[in-house]
Short mmCIF file of C-alpha atoms in Angstrom, two decimals:
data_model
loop_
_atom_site.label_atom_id
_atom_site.label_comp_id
_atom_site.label_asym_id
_atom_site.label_seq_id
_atom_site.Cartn_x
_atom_site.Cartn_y
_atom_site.Cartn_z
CA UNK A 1 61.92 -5.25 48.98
CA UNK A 2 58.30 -4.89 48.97
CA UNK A 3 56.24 -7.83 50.17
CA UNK A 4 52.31 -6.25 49.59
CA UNK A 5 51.78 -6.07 45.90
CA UNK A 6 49.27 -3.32 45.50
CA UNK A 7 46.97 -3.31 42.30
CA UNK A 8 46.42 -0.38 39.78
CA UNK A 9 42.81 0.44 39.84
CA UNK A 10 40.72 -0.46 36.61
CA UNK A 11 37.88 1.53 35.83
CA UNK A 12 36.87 -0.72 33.19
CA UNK A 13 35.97 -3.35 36.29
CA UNK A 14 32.55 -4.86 36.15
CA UNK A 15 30.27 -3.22 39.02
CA UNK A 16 30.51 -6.81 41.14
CA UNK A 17 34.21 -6.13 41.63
CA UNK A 18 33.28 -2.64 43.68
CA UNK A 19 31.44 -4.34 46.35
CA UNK A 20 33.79 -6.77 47.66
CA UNK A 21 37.11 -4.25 46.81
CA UNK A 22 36.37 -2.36 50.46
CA UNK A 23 35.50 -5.32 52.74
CA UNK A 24 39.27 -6.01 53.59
CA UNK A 25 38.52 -9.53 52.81
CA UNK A 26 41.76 -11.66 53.63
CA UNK A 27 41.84 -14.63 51.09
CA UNK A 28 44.50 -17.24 51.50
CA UNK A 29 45.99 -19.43 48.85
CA UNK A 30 47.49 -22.42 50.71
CA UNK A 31 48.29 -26.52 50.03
CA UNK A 32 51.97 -27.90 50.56
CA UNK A 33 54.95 -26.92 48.87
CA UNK A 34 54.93 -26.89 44.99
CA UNK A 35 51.62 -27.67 44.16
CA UNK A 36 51.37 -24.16 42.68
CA UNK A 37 50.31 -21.78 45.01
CA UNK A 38 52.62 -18.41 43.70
CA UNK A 39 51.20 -19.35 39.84
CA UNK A 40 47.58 -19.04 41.08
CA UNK A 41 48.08 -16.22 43.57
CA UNK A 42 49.55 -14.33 40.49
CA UNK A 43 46.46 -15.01 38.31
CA UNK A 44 44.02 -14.04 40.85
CA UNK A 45 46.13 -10.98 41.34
CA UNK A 46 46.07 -10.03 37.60
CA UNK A 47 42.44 -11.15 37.00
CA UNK A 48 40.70 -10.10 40.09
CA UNK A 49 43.54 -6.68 40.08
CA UNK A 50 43.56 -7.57 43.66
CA UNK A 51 46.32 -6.40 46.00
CA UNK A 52 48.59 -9.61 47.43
CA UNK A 53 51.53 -10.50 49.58
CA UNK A 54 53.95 -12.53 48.49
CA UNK A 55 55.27 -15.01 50.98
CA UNK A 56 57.83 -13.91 52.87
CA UNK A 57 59.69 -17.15 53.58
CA UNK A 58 60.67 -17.02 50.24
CA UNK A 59 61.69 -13.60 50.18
CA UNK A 60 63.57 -14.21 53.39
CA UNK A 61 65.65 -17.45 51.98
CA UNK A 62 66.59 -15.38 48.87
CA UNK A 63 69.07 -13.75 50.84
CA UNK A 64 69.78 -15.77 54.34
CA UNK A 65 70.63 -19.29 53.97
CA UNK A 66 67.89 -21.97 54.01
CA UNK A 67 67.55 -23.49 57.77
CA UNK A 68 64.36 -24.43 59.74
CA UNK A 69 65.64 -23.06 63.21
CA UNK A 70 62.67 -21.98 65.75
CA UNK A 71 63.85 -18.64 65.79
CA UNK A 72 63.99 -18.01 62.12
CA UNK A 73 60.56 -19.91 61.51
CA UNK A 74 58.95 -17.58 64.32
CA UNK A 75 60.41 -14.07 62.31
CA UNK A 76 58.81 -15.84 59.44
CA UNK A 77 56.01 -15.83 60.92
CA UNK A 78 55.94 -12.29 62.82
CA UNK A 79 56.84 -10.87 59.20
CA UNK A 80 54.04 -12.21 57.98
CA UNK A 81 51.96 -11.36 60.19
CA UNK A 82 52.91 -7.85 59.77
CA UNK A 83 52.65 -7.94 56.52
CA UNK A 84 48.70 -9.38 56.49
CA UNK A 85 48.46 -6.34 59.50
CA UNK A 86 49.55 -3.63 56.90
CA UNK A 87 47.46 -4.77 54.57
CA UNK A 88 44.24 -5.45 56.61
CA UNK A 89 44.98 -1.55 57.64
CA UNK A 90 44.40 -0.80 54.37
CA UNK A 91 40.58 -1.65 54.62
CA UNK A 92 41.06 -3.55 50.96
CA UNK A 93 40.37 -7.01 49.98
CA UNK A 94 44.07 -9.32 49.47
CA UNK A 95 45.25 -12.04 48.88
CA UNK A 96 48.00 -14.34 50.58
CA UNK A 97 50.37 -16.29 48.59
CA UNK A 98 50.93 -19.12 51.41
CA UNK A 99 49.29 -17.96 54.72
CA UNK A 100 49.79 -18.99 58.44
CA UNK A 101 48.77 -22.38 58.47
CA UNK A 102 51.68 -23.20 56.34
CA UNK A 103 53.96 -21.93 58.57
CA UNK A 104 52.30 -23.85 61.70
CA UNK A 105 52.31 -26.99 60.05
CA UNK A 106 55.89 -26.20 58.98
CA UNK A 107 57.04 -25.89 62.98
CA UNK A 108 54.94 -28.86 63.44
CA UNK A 109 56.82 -30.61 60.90
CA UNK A 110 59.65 -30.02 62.55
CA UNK A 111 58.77 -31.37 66.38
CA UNK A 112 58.49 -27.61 67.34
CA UNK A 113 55.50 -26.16 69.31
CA UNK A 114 52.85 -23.62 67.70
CA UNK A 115 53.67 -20.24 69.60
CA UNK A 116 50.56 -18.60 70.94
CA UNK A 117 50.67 -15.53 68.75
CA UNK A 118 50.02 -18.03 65.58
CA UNK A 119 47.03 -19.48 66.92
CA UNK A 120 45.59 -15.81 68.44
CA UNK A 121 46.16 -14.59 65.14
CA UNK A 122 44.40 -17.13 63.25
CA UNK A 123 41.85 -16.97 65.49
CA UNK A 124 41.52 -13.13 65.73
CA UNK A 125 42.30 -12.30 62.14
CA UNK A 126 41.02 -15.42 60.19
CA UNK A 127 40.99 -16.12 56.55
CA UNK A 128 37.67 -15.27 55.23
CA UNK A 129 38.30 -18.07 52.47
CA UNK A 130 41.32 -20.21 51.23
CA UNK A 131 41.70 -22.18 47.97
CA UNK A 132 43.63 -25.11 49.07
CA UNK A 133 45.77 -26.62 46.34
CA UNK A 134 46.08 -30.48 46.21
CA UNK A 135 49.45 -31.02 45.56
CA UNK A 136 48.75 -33.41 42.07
CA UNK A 137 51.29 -31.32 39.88
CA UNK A 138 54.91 -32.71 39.63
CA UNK A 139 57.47 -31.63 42.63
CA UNK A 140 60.14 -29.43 41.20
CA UNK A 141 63.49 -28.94 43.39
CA UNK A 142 63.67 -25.30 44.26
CA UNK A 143 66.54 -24.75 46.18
CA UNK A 144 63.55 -24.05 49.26
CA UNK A 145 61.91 -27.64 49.07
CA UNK A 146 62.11 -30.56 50.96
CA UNK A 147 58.94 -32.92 51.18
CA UNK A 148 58.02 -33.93 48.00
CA UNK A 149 57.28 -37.47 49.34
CA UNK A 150 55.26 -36.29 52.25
CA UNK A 151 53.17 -34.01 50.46
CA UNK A 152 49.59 -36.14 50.57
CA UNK A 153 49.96 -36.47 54.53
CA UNK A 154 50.62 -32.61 54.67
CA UNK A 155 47.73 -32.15 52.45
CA UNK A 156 45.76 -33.24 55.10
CA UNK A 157 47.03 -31.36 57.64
CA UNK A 158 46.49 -28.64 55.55
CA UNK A 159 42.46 -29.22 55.28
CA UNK A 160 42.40 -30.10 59.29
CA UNK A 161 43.80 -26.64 60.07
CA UNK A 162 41.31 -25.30 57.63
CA UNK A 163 38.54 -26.88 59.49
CA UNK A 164 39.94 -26.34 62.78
CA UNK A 165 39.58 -22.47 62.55
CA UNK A 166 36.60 -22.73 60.43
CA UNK A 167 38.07 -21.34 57.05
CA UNK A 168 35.36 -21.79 54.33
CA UNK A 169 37.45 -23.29 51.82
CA UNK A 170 37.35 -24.91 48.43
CA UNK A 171 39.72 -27.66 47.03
CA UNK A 172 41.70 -27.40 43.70
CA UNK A 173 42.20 -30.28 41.62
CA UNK A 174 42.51 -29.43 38.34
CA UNK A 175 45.46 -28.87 36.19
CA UNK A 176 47.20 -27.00 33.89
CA UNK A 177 45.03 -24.12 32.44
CA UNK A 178 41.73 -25.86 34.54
CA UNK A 179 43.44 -25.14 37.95
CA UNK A 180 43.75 -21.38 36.94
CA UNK A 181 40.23 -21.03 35.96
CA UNK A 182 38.86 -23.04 38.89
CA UNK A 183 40.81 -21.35 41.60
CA UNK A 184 39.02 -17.89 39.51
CA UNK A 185 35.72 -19.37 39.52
CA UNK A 186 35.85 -20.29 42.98
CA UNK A 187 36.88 -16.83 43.83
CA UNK A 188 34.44 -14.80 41.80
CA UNK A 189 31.67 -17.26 43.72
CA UNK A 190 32.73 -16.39 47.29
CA UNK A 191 33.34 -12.61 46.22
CA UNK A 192 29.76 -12.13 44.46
CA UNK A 193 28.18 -13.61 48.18
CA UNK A 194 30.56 -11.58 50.15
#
């Protein structure tokens, strides 16, 4: 199963689109668990026809059974990484449906120490921006979850992280139809300066 979503192109684009397209821009779409973050990544993907990779914890827990072992966090994490890697070689702009940080506050969540290659990574091959999610939409069992009375304190994890590696990033409030349209209004700003 395929974890990079690749876009069809679309002539019919407007001529800002063709200048960021190239840049291998790496945007992340991050916040704590269900505050949306698969929705939005979907509607940038069909709006912006941007390529994206789905997050592969989830992909991962479809067929292995939900645990939050060290060892299966770090292959988490090392597929992910390899997926962002694949994609990056591709030279094109994508987005990330979750992203690293989620996955180093996760093994922080759990009492576990953040393995080198995380932090080299984030420092090596940062975000160049990340729409972080406030998690102000209803919790919804999943099967996956497990905070969803934590998820204000993880929020601000989130937004240290962010400002720990320097991420510029914008917070999403809104909801309903408004969080859609501000997360692609936030976008199409830091695209047209990119």
């Amino acid at each position: 199963l395929s974890m990079v979503c690749f876009s069809q192109k679309n002539p019919s684009l407007n001529h800002m689109s063709a200048h960021w397209r190239n840049k291998g821009l790496k945007i992340g779409v991050t916040g704590p668990e269900s505050c949306g973050k698969s929705s939005i990544v979907g509607e940038l993907h069909r709006h912006f026809k941007m390529n994206k990779i789905d997050e592969y914890a989830r992909t991962y827990f479809d067929t292995s059974p939900l645990n939050h072992e060290l060892n299966t966090i770090l292959h988490i994490a090392k597929s992910q990484i390899d997926l962002e890697m694949r994609q990056m070689d591709t030279g094109e702009t994508f987005l990330c449906d979750s992203d690293l940080i989620n996955i180093q506050i996760w093994l922080s969540y759990y009492d576990f120490d953040i393995p080198r290659f995380i932090e080299q990574h984030l420092k090596d091959k940062p975000y160049d921006f990340s729409i972080l999610l406030y998690p102000n939409v209803a919790w919804v069992d999943d099967g996956l979850r497990s905070n969803p009375d934590d998820r204000i304190a993880l929020f601000q994890q989130y937004e240290s992280a962010l400002k720990k590696y320097e991420i510029p990033y914008v917070i999403i409030k809104d909801l309903d139809e408004a969080r859609t349209q501000s997360a692609i209004d936030s976008l199409q700003d830091f695209l047209s300066k990119a």
